[in-house]
Amino acid sequence: MEEKINYKLLFWGFIFLFYFRIGGLDILPDCVGYYLIFKGLSGLSEKNDYFGKAKHFAMPLIILSIPSIYTVSKPLNALWNDPLTVISFGLGLVVVLLDLVMVYNLCQGIAKEAHQAQDSGLQSMAINRMKWYMGVNIAMTLMLPFAISLLPLIIVLAIASLIVYILMIKLMDEASKAQLDLVI
């Protein structure tokens, strides 16, 4: 039962990672999402090393995502003229890198548990979702400096990112339902 709760914490954590702002205020703060993910990973960290590794990346993400609770909107053509934008972009890159490593380890942990439980469907789902998550997030990060000139591509990637987050939430739900207990 406790394992199911930990996967539900991961589920809710990913919901809080959705980009949903009103007037610059993040309605679903990422720091809360990373905290929920950290708590879920803490409960799962004894299951395998991947969960423990992911947990170590979730902790700094809690702190580093606090500044993103509120952002001031600026026109795209004025962004690079502001020194704070450059600092924010650098911080954002660090957050993306830590997030990618955390998600990699999280999905590998689910895949390992699924393999041990002989659940090849969940194992495959975890690996495929990890690849999609990483691919879309890397593409978004690489395209961000060119947002003005590549706006149609950014829109497509934003939609893909939304779909990938929904798929990750579904993965956490599936892992919760499977409870990944070892078959003995």
Short mmCIF file of N, CA and C in Angstrom, two decimals:
data_model
loop_
_atom_site.label_atom_id
_atom_site.label_comp_id
_atom_site.label_asym_id
_atom_site.label_seq_id
_atom_site.Cartn_x
_atom_site.Cartn_y
_atom_site.Cartn_z
N MET A 1 0.82 -1.20 0.00
CA MET A 1 0.00 0.00 0.00
C MET A 1 0.86 1.26 0.00
N GLU A 2 1.95 1.26 0.78
CA GLU A 2 2.82 2.41 0.86
C GLU A 2 3.45 2.72 -0.51
N GLU A 3 3.77 1.67 -1.25
CA GLU A 3 4.36 1.85 -2.57
C GLU A 3 3.38 2.57 -3.50
N LYS A 4 2.11 2.21 -3.40
CA LYS A 4 1.08 2.85 -4.22
C LYS A 4 1.00 4.35 -3.89
N ILE A 5 1.11 4.69 -2.62
CA ILE A 5 1.09 6.09 -2.20
C ILE A 5 2.27 6.85 -2.80
N ASN A 6 3.44 6.21 -2.80
CA ASN A 6 4.63 6.86 -3.37
C ASN A 6 4.47 7.14 -4.86
N TYR A 7 3.87 6.21 -5.59
CA TYR A 7 3.62 6.45 -7.02
C TYR A 7 2.56 7.52 -7.21
N LYS A 8 1.60 7.61 -6.31
CA LYS A 8 0.59 8.67 -6.39
C LYS A 8 1.23 10.04 -6.13
N LEU A 9 2.23 10.09 -5.24
CA LEU A 9 2.96 11.34 -5.03
C LEU A 9 3.69 11.75 -6.31
N LEU A 10 4.26 10.78 -7.01
CA LEU A 10 4.91 11.08 -8.29
C LEU A 10 3.87 11.58 -9.29
N PHE A 11 2.72 10.94 -9.32
CA PHE A 11 1.61 11.32 -10.19
C PHE A 11 1.26 12.79 -9.97
N TRP A 12 1.00 13.16 -8.72
CA TRP A 12 0.62 14.53 -8.41
C TRP A 12 1.78 15.50 -8.64
N GLY A 13 3.00 15.04 -8.41
CA GLY A 13 4.16 15.88 -8.68
C GLY A 13 4.23 16.30 -10.13
N PHE A 14 3.99 15.36 -11.03
CA PHE A 14 4.02 15.70 -12.46
C PHE A 14 2.87 16.62 -12.85
N ILE A 15 1.75 16.51 -12.18
CA ILE A 15 0.64 17.44 -12.45
C ILE A 15 1.09 18.88 -12.12
N PHE A 16 1.82 19.04 -11.03
CA PHE A 16 2.29 20.38 -10.65
C PHE A 16 3.37 20.91 -11.59
N LEU A 17 3.95 20.06 -12.42
CA LEU A 17 4.96 20.53 -13.36
C LEU A 17 4.34 21.11 -14.65
N PHE A 18 3.01 21.03 -14.78
CA PHE A 18 2.35 21.66 -15.92
C PHE A 18 2.60 23.16 -15.88
N TYR A 19 2.77 23.74 -17.04
CA TYR A 19 2.96 25.19 -17.16
C TYR A 19 1.58 25.83 -17.22
N PHE A 20 1.16 26.43 -16.10
CA PHE A 20 -0.16 27.06 -16.03
C PHE A 20 -0.02 28.36 -15.24
N ARG A 21 0.00 29.48 -15.94
CA ARG A 21 0.21 30.78 -15.32
C ARG A 21 -0.97 31.72 -15.55
N ILE A 22 -1.20 32.55 -14.55
CA ILE A 22 -2.17 33.63 -14.68
C ILE A 22 -1.45 34.90 -14.22
N GLY A 23 -1.27 35.81 -15.16
CA GLY A 23 -0.61 37.08 -14.84
C GLY A 23 0.79 36.91 -14.29
N GLY A 24 1.53 35.95 -14.77
CA GLY A 24 2.90 35.73 -14.32
C GLY A 24 3.02 34.81 -13.13
N LEU A 25 1.90 34.49 -12.47
CA LEU A 25 1.92 33.63 -11.29
C LEU A 25 1.68 32.17 -11.70
N ASP A 26 2.57 31.31 -11.27
CA ASP A 26 2.45 29.87 -11.56
C ASP A 26 1.40 29.29 -10.61
N ILE A 27 0.27 28.91 -11.16
CA ILE A 27 -0.85 28.39 -10.35
C ILE A 27 -0.51 27.01 -9.78
N LEU A 28 0.28 26.25 -10.52
CA LEU A 28 0.75 24.94 -10.06
C LEU A 28 2.28 25.03 -9.91
N PRO A 29 2.78 25.53 -8.78
CA PRO A 29 4.21 25.79 -8.63
C PRO A 29 5.06 24.51 -8.80
N ASP A 30 6.08 24.65 -9.64
CA ASP A 30 6.98 23.52 -9.89
C ASP A 30 7.65 23.05 -8.60
N CYS A 31 7.96 23.98 -7.69
CA CYS A 31 8.63 23.58 -6.45
C CYS A 31 7.76 22.60 -5.65
N VAL A 32 6.45 22.78 -5.69
CA VAL A 32 5.54 21.84 -5.02
C VAL A 32 5.58 20.50 -5.74
N GLY A 33 5.59 20.54 -7.07
CA GLY A 33 5.68 19.31 -7.85
C GLY A 33 6.95 18.54 -7.55
N TYR A 34 8.07 19.25 -7.52
CA TYR A 34 9.34 18.57 -7.23
C TYR A 34 9.38 18.05 -5.80
N TYR A 35 8.73 18.76 -4.87
CA TYR A 35 8.66 18.27 -3.50
C TYR A 35 7.87 16.96 -3.44
N LEU A 36 6.74 16.91 -4.13
CA LEU A 36 5.94 15.67 -4.15
C LEU A 36 6.72 14.53 -4.80
N ILE A 37 7.44 14.85 -5.87
CA ILE A 37 8.27 13.84 -6.53
C ILE A 37 9.37 13.37 -5.58
N PHE A 38 10.00 14.32 -4.88
CA PHE A 38 11.04 13.97 -3.91
C PHE A 38 10.49 13.02 -2.83
N LYS A 39 9.30 13.35 -2.31
CA LYS A 39 8.69 12.50 -1.28
C LYS A 39 8.39 11.10 -1.82
N GLY A 40 7.85 11.03 -3.02
CA GLY A 40 7.57 9.73 -3.62
C GLY A 40 8.84 8.93 -3.86
N LEU A 41 9.86 9.59 -4.36
CA LEU A 41 11.14 8.91 -4.61
C LEU A 41 11.81 8.48 -3.30
N SER A 42 11.63 9.28 -2.25
CA SER A 42 12.19 8.91 -0.94
C SER A 42 11.59 7.60 -0.46
N GLY A 43 10.29 7.43 -0.68
CA GLY A 43 9.62 6.19 -0.29
C GLY A 43 10.00 5.01 -1.16
N LEU A 44 10.42 5.28 -2.38
CA LEU A 44 10.78 4.20 -3.32
C LEU A 44 12.28 3.94 -3.38
N SER A 45 13.08 4.80 -2.76
CA SER A 45 14.53 4.74 -2.94
C SER A 45 15.16 3.42 -2.48
N GLU A 46 14.50 2.70 -1.59
CA GLU A 46 15.05 1.41 -1.16
C GLU A 46 14.71 0.29 -2.14
N LYS A 47 13.80 0.56 -3.08
CA LYS A 47 13.41 -0.45 -4.06
C LYS A 47 14.55 -0.73 -5.04
N ASN A 48 15.20 0.34 -5.54
CA ASN A 48 16.37 0.17 -6.40
C ASN A 48 17.16 1.47 -6.47
N ASP A 49 18.39 1.37 -6.94
CA ASP A 49 19.30 2.51 -6.95
C ASP A 49 18.82 3.66 -7.83
N TYR A 50 18.09 3.36 -8.88
CA TYR A 50 17.63 4.43 -9.77
C TYR A 50 16.73 5.42 -9.04
N PHE A 51 15.84 4.94 -8.19
CA PHE A 51 14.97 5.84 -7.44
C PHE A 51 15.78 6.71 -6.49
N GLY A 52 16.80 6.12 -5.87
CA GLY A 52 17.67 6.89 -4.98
C GLY A 52 18.42 7.98 -5.74
N LYS A 53 18.91 7.65 -6.93
CA LYS A 53 19.61 8.65 -7.75
C LYS A 53 18.65 9.77 -8.15
N ALA A 54 17.46 9.40 -8.57
CA ALA A 54 16.47 10.40 -8.98
C ALA A 54 16.15 11.34 -7.82
N LYS A 55 16.04 10.77 -6.62
CA LYS A 55 15.73 11.57 -5.42
C LYS A 55 16.78 12.65 -5.20
N HIS A 56 18.04 12.32 -5.45
CA HIS A 56 19.12 13.29 -5.23
C HIS A 56 19.05 14.46 -6.21
N PHE A 57 18.43 14.26 -7.35
CA PHE A 57 18.25 15.36 -8.31
C PHE A 57 16.97 16.15 -8.02
N ALA A 58 16.00 15.53 -7.39
CA ALA A 58 14.74 16.21 -7.08
C ALA A 58 14.94 17.30 -6.02
N MET A 59 15.80 17.05 -5.04
CA MET A 59 16.00 18.02 -3.96
C MET A 59 16.46 19.39 -4.48
N PRO A 60 17.54 19.47 -5.29
CA PRO A 60 17.91 20.81 -5.76
C PRO A 60 16.86 21.43 -6.68
N LEU A 61 16.08 20.60 -7.36
CA LEU A 61 15.03 21.13 -8.23
C LEU A 61 13.95 21.85 -7.43
N ILE A 62 13.70 21.40 -6.22
CA ILE A 62 12.74 22.09 -5.35
C ILE A 62 13.19 23.53 -5.15
N ILE A 63 14.44 23.69 -4.80
CA ILE A 63 14.99 25.02 -4.49
C ILE A 63 15.14 25.87 -5.75
N LEU A 64 15.69 25.27 -6.81
CA LEU A 64 15.94 26.02 -8.03
C LEU A 64 14.66 26.45 -8.75
N SER A 65 13.56 25.79 -8.48
CA SER A 65 12.31 26.15 -9.16
C SER A 65 11.50 27.21 -8.41
N ILE A 66 11.93 27.58 -7.22
CA ILE A 66 11.21 28.60 -6.45
C ILE A 66 11.11 29.93 -7.20
N PRO A 67 12.20 30.42 -7.83
CA PRO A 67 12.07 31.71 -8.54
C PRO A 67 11.05 31.70 -9.68
N SER A 68 10.70 30.54 -10.18
CA SER A 68 9.75 30.49 -11.30
C SER A 68 8.30 30.60 -10.86
N ILE A 69 8.05 30.75 -9.56
CA ILE A 69 6.67 30.90 -9.08
C ILE A 69 6.03 32.15 -9.69
N TYR A 70 6.82 33.21 -9.81
CA TYR A 70 6.31 34.42 -10.43
C TYR A 70 7.33 34.94 -11.43
N THR A 71 6.89 35.22 -12.64
CA THR A 71 7.75 35.81 -13.66
C THR A 71 7.06 37.00 -14.27
N VAL A 72 7.85 37.99 -14.62
CA VAL A 72 7.35 39.19 -15.26
C VAL A 72 7.33 38.94 -16.76
N SER A 73 6.21 39.18 -17.38
CA SER A 73 6.09 39.00 -18.83
C SER A 73 6.75 40.15 -19.56
N LYS A 74 7.51 39.79 -20.62
CA LYS A 74 8.17 40.79 -21.46
C LYS A 74 7.96 40.37 -22.91
N PRO A 75 7.97 41.37 -23.80
CA PRO A 75 7.89 41.01 -25.22
C PRO A 75 9.11 40.18 -25.63
N LEU A 76 8.91 39.23 -26.53
CA LEU A 76 9.99 38.34 -26.95
C LEU A 76 11.20 39.10 -27.48
N ASN A 77 10.98 40.19 -28.21
CA ASN A 77 12.12 40.91 -28.80
C ASN A 77 12.91 41.70 -27.76
N ALA A 78 12.39 41.87 -26.54
CA ALA A 78 13.10 42.61 -25.50
C ALA A 78 13.79 41.70 -24.49
N LEU A 79 13.58 40.41 -24.60
CA LEU A 79 14.11 39.49 -23.59
C LEU A 79 15.63 39.52 -23.47
N TRP A 80 16.32 39.44 -24.59
CA TRP A 80 17.79 39.29 -24.53
C TRP A 80 18.51 40.60 -24.19
N ASN A 81 17.79 41.70 -24.09
CA ASN A 81 18.40 42.97 -23.70
C ASN A 81 18.48 43.12 -22.19
N ASP A 82 17.86 42.24 -21.45
CA ASP A 82 17.80 42.31 -19.99
C ASP A 82 18.78 41.31 -19.38
N PRO A 83 19.71 41.78 -18.54
CA PRO A 83 20.68 40.86 -17.92
C PRO A 83 20.02 39.77 -17.07
N LEU A 84 18.88 40.09 -16.46
CA LEU A 84 18.18 39.09 -15.65
C LEU A 84 17.67 37.94 -16.51
N THR A 85 17.36 38.24 -17.77
CA THR A 85 16.90 37.19 -18.68
C THR A 85 18.02 36.18 -18.92
N VAL A 86 19.22 36.67 -19.09
CA VAL A 86 20.36 35.78 -19.32
C VAL A 86 20.59 34.90 -18.09
N ILE A 87 20.50 35.48 -16.90
CA ILE A 87 20.65 34.71 -15.67
C ILE A 87 19.52 33.69 -15.55
N SER A 88 18.31 34.14 -15.83
CA SER A 88 17.15 33.23 -15.77
C SER A 88 17.29 32.09 -16.77
N PHE A 89 17.79 32.41 -17.95
CA PHE A 89 17.98 31.38 -18.97
C PHE A 89 19.02 30.36 -18.49
N GLY A 90 20.11 30.84 -17.89
CA GLY A 90 21.13 29.93 -17.35
C GLY A 90 20.56 29.05 -16.25
N LEU A 91 19.80 29.64 -15.34
CA LEU A 91 19.15 28.88 -14.28
C LEU A 91 18.17 27.86 -14.88
N GLY A 92 17.46 28.29 -15.90
CA GLY A 92 16.52 27.40 -16.58
C GLY A 92 17.22 26.21 -17.20
N LEU A 93 18.40 26.43 -17.78
CA LEU A 93 19.17 25.32 -18.35
C LEU A 93 19.59 24.32 -17.28
N VAL A 94 20.00 24.82 -16.13
CA VAL A 94 20.38 23.94 -15.02
C VAL A 94 19.17 23.11 -14.59
N VAL A 95 18.02 23.78 -14.46
CA VAL A 95 16.79 23.08 -14.06
C VAL A 95 16.44 21.99 -15.08
N VAL A 96 16.53 22.32 -16.37
CA VAL A 96 16.21 21.34 -17.41
C VAL A 96 17.15 20.14 -17.32
N LEU A 97 18.44 20.40 -17.17
CA LEU A 97 19.41 19.30 -17.09
C LEU A 97 19.16 18.40 -15.88
N LEU A 98 18.94 19.01 -14.72
CA LEU A 98 18.67 18.23 -13.51
C LEU A 98 17.36 17.44 -13.65
N ASP A 99 16.36 18.09 -14.25
CA ASP A 99 15.07 17.44 -14.46
C ASP A 99 15.21 16.24 -15.39
N LEU A 100 15.98 16.39 -16.46
CA LEU A 100 16.18 15.28 -17.39
C LEU A 100 16.87 14.10 -16.72
N VAL A 101 17.87 14.37 -15.92
CA VAL A 101 18.58 13.29 -15.22
C VAL A 101 17.65 12.64 -14.19
N MET A 102 16.84 13.46 -13.51
CA MET A 102 15.89 12.90 -12.54
C MET A 102 14.89 11.99 -13.23
N VAL A 103 14.30 12.46 -14.33
CA VAL A 103 13.30 11.67 -15.05
C VAL A 103 13.92 10.42 -15.65
N TYR A 104 15.14 10.53 -16.15
CA TYR A 104 15.84 9.35 -16.66
C TYR A 104 15.92 8.26 -15.58
N ASN A 105 16.40 8.65 -14.41
CA ASN A 105 16.55 7.69 -13.31
C ASN A 105 15.20 7.19 -12.80
N LEU A 106 14.21 8.06 -12.74
CA LEU A 106 12.88 7.66 -12.32
C LEU A 106 12.31 6.60 -13.26
N CYS A 107 12.38 6.86 -14.55
CA CYS A 107 11.84 5.90 -15.53
C CYS A 107 12.65 4.60 -15.54
N GLN A 108 13.95 4.70 -15.39
CA GLN A 108 14.78 3.49 -15.32
C GLN A 108 14.41 2.68 -14.07
N GLY A 109 14.11 3.38 -12.97
CA GLY A 109 13.69 2.69 -11.75
C GLY A 109 12.38 1.95 -11.95
N ILE A 110 11.42 2.61 -12.60
CA ILE A 110 10.15 1.95 -12.88
C ILE A 110 10.37 0.75 -13.80
N ALA A 111 11.20 0.95 -14.83
CA ALA A 111 11.48 -0.15 -15.77
C ALA A 111 12.14 -1.33 -15.07
N LYS A 112 13.06 -1.04 -14.16
CA LYS A 112 13.73 -2.12 -13.43
C LYS A 112 12.74 -2.89 -12.55
N GLU A 113 11.89 -2.16 -11.84
CA GLU A 113 10.89 -2.81 -11.00
C GLU A 113 9.91 -3.62 -11.85
N ALA A 114 9.52 -3.07 -12.99
CA ALA A 114 8.60 -3.77 -13.89
C ALA A 114 9.25 -5.04 -14.44
N HIS A 115 10.53 -4.95 -14.77
CA HIS A 115 11.26 -6.12 -15.27
C HIS A 115 11.29 -7.22 -14.21
N GLN A 116 11.58 -6.83 -12.97
CA GLN A 116 11.64 -7.82 -11.88
C GLN A 116 10.27 -8.42 -11.60
N ALA A 117 9.22 -7.64 -11.86
CA ALA A 117 7.86 -8.14 -11.66
C ALA A 117 7.32 -8.84 -12.92
N GLN A 118 8.16 -8.93 -13.93
CA GLN A 118 7.82 -9.56 -15.21
C GLN A 118 6.64 -8.86 -15.89
N ASP A 119 6.62 -7.54 -15.79
CA ASP A 119 5.59 -6.72 -16.43
C ASP A 119 6.25 -6.00 -17.61
N SER A 120 6.37 -6.70 -18.73
CA SER A 120 7.08 -6.15 -19.89
C SER A 120 6.36 -4.93 -20.48
N GLY A 121 5.04 -4.88 -20.36
CA GLY A 121 4.29 -3.73 -20.88
C GLY A 121 4.66 -2.45 -20.16
N LEU A 122 4.68 -2.51 -18.83
CA LEU A 122 5.04 -1.33 -18.03
C LEU A 122 6.52 -0.99 -18.23
N GLN A 123 7.36 -2.00 -18.34
CA GLN A 123 8.79 -1.76 -18.56
C GLN A 123 9.00 -0.99 -19.87
N SER A 124 8.36 -1.45 -20.92
CA SER A 124 8.46 -0.79 -22.22
C SER A 124 7.88 0.62 -22.17
N MET A 125 6.75 0.77 -21.49
CA MET A 125 6.12 2.08 -21.36
C MET A 125 7.07 3.06 -20.67
N ALA A 126 7.72 2.63 -19.61
CA ALA A 126 8.63 3.51 -18.86
C ALA A 126 9.79 3.97 -19.74
N ILE A 127 10.38 3.06 -20.49
CA ILE A 127 11.52 3.41 -21.35
C ILE A 127 11.08 4.34 -22.48
N ASN A 128 9.95 4.03 -23.10
CA ASN A 128 9.47 4.87 -24.20
C ASN A 128 9.08 6.26 -23.73
N ARG A 129 8.42 6.35 -22.60
CA ARG A 129 8.02 7.66 -22.08
C ARG A 129 9.26 8.49 -21.72
N MET A 130 10.28 7.82 -21.18
CA MET A 130 11.52 8.52 -20.85
C MET A 130 12.13 9.12 -22.12
N LYS A 131 12.16 8.34 -23.20
CA LYS A 131 12.74 8.82 -24.46
C LYS A 131 11.96 10.02 -25.00
N TRP A 132 10.63 9.93 -24.98
CA TRP A 132 9.80 11.04 -25.46
C TRP A 132 10.00 12.28 -24.59
N TYR A 133 10.01 12.10 -23.28
CA TYR A 133 10.18 13.21 -22.35
C TYR A 133 11.50 13.92 -22.62
N MET A 134 12.55 13.13 -22.72
CA MET A 134 13.88 13.71 -22.94
C MET A 134 13.96 14.40 -24.31
N GLY A 135 13.44 13.75 -25.34
CA GLY A 135 13.51 14.32 -26.68
C GLY A 135 12.78 15.65 -26.80
N VAL A 136 11.56 15.70 -26.29
CA VAL A 136 10.76 16.93 -26.38
C VAL A 136 11.39 18.04 -25.55
N ASN A 137 11.85 17.72 -24.35
CA ASN A 137 12.44 18.76 -23.49
C ASN A 137 13.76 19.27 -24.05
N ILE A 138 14.57 18.40 -24.61
CA ILE A 138 15.82 18.84 -25.23
C ILE A 138 15.52 19.72 -26.44
N ALA A 139 14.57 19.30 -27.27
CA ALA A 139 14.20 20.09 -28.44
C ALA A 139 13.69 21.47 -28.04
N MET A 140 12.83 21.53 -27.01
CA MET A 140 12.30 22.81 -26.53
C MET A 140 13.43 23.72 -26.05
N THR A 141 14.36 23.15 -25.33
CA THR A 141 15.47 23.94 -24.79
C THR A 141 16.36 24.48 -25.91
N LEU A 142 16.62 23.66 -26.90
CA LEU A 142 17.47 24.09 -28.01
C LEU A 142 16.79 25.15 -28.88
N MET A 143 15.48 25.10 -28.97
CA MET A 143 14.74 26.03 -29.82
C MET A 143 14.40 27.35 -29.12
N LEU A 144 14.45 27.37 -27.81
CA LEU A 144 14.03 28.56 -27.06
C LEU A 144 14.74 29.85 -27.49
N PRO A 145 16.06 29.85 -27.69
CA PRO A 145 16.70 31.11 -28.12
C PRO A 145 16.21 31.62 -29.47
N PHE A 146 15.62 30.76 -30.25
CA PHE A 146 15.15 31.13 -31.59
C PHE A 146 13.62 31.23 -31.63
N ALA A 147 13.02 31.47 -30.48
CA ALA A 147 11.56 31.43 -30.35
C ALA A 147 10.84 32.36 -31.32
N ILE A 148 11.39 33.53 -31.58
CA ILE A 148 10.73 34.49 -32.46
C ILE A 148 10.69 33.96 -33.89
N SER A 149 11.82 33.49 -34.37
CA SER A 149 11.89 33.07 -35.77
C SER A 149 11.31 31.68 -36.00
N LEU A 150 11.23 30.86 -34.96
CA LEU A 150 10.72 29.50 -35.10
C LEU A 150 9.41 29.29 -34.35
N LEU A 151 8.61 30.33 -34.28
CA LEU A 151 7.38 30.28 -33.48
C LEU A 151 6.47 29.09 -33.82
N PRO A 152 6.23 28.78 -35.11
CA PRO A 152 5.38 27.62 -35.39
C PRO A 152 5.95 26.31 -34.81
N LEU A 153 7.27 26.15 -34.90
CA LEU A 153 7.89 24.95 -34.34
C LEU A 153 7.78 24.94 -32.82
N ILE A 154 7.94 26.08 -32.19
CA ILE A 154 7.81 26.18 -30.73
C ILE A 154 6.39 25.81 -30.31
N ILE A 155 5.40 26.23 -31.06
CA ILE A 155 4.01 25.90 -30.74
C ILE A 155 3.80 24.39 -30.83
N VAL A 156 4.33 23.78 -31.88
CA VAL A 156 4.22 22.32 -32.03
C VAL A 156 4.92 21.61 -30.87
N LEU A 157 6.10 22.09 -30.50
CA LEU A 157 6.83 21.49 -29.39
C LEU A 157 6.11 21.71 -28.06
N ALA A 158 5.46 22.85 -27.89
CA ALA A 158 4.70 23.10 -26.65
C ALA A 158 3.54 22.12 -26.54
N ILE A 159 2.87 21.86 -27.66
CA ILE A 159 1.79 20.87 -27.66
C ILE A 159 2.35 19.48 -27.37
N ALA A 160 3.48 19.15 -28.00
CA ALA A 160 4.13 17.86 -27.75
C ALA A 160 4.53 17.73 -26.28
N SER A 161 5.01 18.82 -25.70
CA SER A 161 5.41 18.82 -24.29
C SER A 161 4.21 18.54 -23.40
N LEU A 162 3.08 19.16 -23.69
CA LEU A 162 1.86 18.92 -22.93
C LEU A 162 1.46 17.45 -23.02
N ILE A 163 1.52 16.88 -24.21
CA ILE A 163 1.18 15.47 -24.41
C ILE A 163 2.13 14.57 -23.63
N VAL A 164 3.42 14.90 -23.65
CA VAL A 164 4.42 14.09 -22.93
C VAL A 164 4.18 14.14 -21.43
N TYR A 165 3.82 15.31 -20.89
CA TYR A 165 3.52 15.39 -19.46
C TYR A 165 2.31 14.54 -19.11
N ILE A 166 1.31 14.56 -19.97
CA ILE A 166 0.13 13.71 -19.74
C ILE A 166 0.54 12.24 -19.77
N LEU A 167 1.43 11.87 -20.70
CA LEU A 167 1.90 10.48 -20.78
C LEU A 167 2.71 10.10 -19.54
N MET A 168 3.48 11.03 -19.00
CA MET A 168 4.24 10.75 -17.78
C MET A 168 3.29 10.56 -16.59
N ILE A 169 2.26 11.38 -16.52
CA ILE A 169 1.26 11.23 -15.46
C ILE A 169 0.60 9.87 -15.57
N LYS A 170 0.28 9.47 -16.79
CA LYS A 170 -0.34 8.16 -17.01
C LYS A 170 0.62 7.04 -16.62
N LEU A 171 1.92 7.20 -16.88
CA LEU A 171 2.92 6.21 -16.46
C LEU A 171 2.92 6.05 -14.94
N MET A 172 2.87 7.17 -14.22
CA MET A 172 2.86 7.11 -12.75
C MET A 172 1.59 6.41 -12.27
N ASP A 173 0.49 6.67 -12.95
CA ASP A 173 -0.78 6.02 -12.61
C ASP A 173 -0.70 4.51 -12.86
N GLU A 174 -0.13 4.13 -14.00
CA GLU A 174 0.02 2.70 -14.32
C GLU A 174 0.94 2.00 -13.32
N ALA A 175 2.05 2.67 -12.95
CA ALA A 175 2.97 2.10 -11.96
C ALA A 175 2.27 1.95 -10.61
N SER A 176 1.43 2.90 -10.27
CA SER A 176 0.68 2.83 -9.03
C SER A 176 -0.28 1.65 -9.03
N LYS A 177 -0.95 1.44 -10.14
CA LYS A 177 -1.90 0.32 -10.24
C LYS A 177 -1.19 -1.02 -10.22
N ALA A 178 -0.02 -1.09 -10.86
CA ALA A 178 0.74 -2.34 -10.90
C ALA A 178 1.36 -2.65 -9.55
N GLN A 179 1.63 -1.61 -8.76
CA GLN A 179 2.27 -1.69 -7.45
C GLN A 179 3.61 -2.39 -7.50
N LEU A 180 4.02 -2.87 -8.63
CA LEU A 180 5.36 -3.39 -8.88
C LEU A 180 5.92 -4.27 -7.77
N ASP A 181 5.09 -5.11 -7.18
CA ASP A 181 5.58 -6.06 -6.21
C ASP A 181 6.28 -7.20 -6.96
N LEU A 182 7.37 -7.66 -6.43
CA LEU A 182 8.11 -8.74 -7.08
C LEU A 182 7.30 -10.03 -7.07
N VAL A 183 7.36 -10.74 -8.19
CA VAL A 183 6.72 -12.03 -8.29
C VAL A 183 7.70 -13.07 -7.74
N ILE A 184 7.30 -13.79 -6.71
CA ILE A 184 8.21 -14.77 -6.09
C ILE A 184 7.71 -16.18 -6.38
#
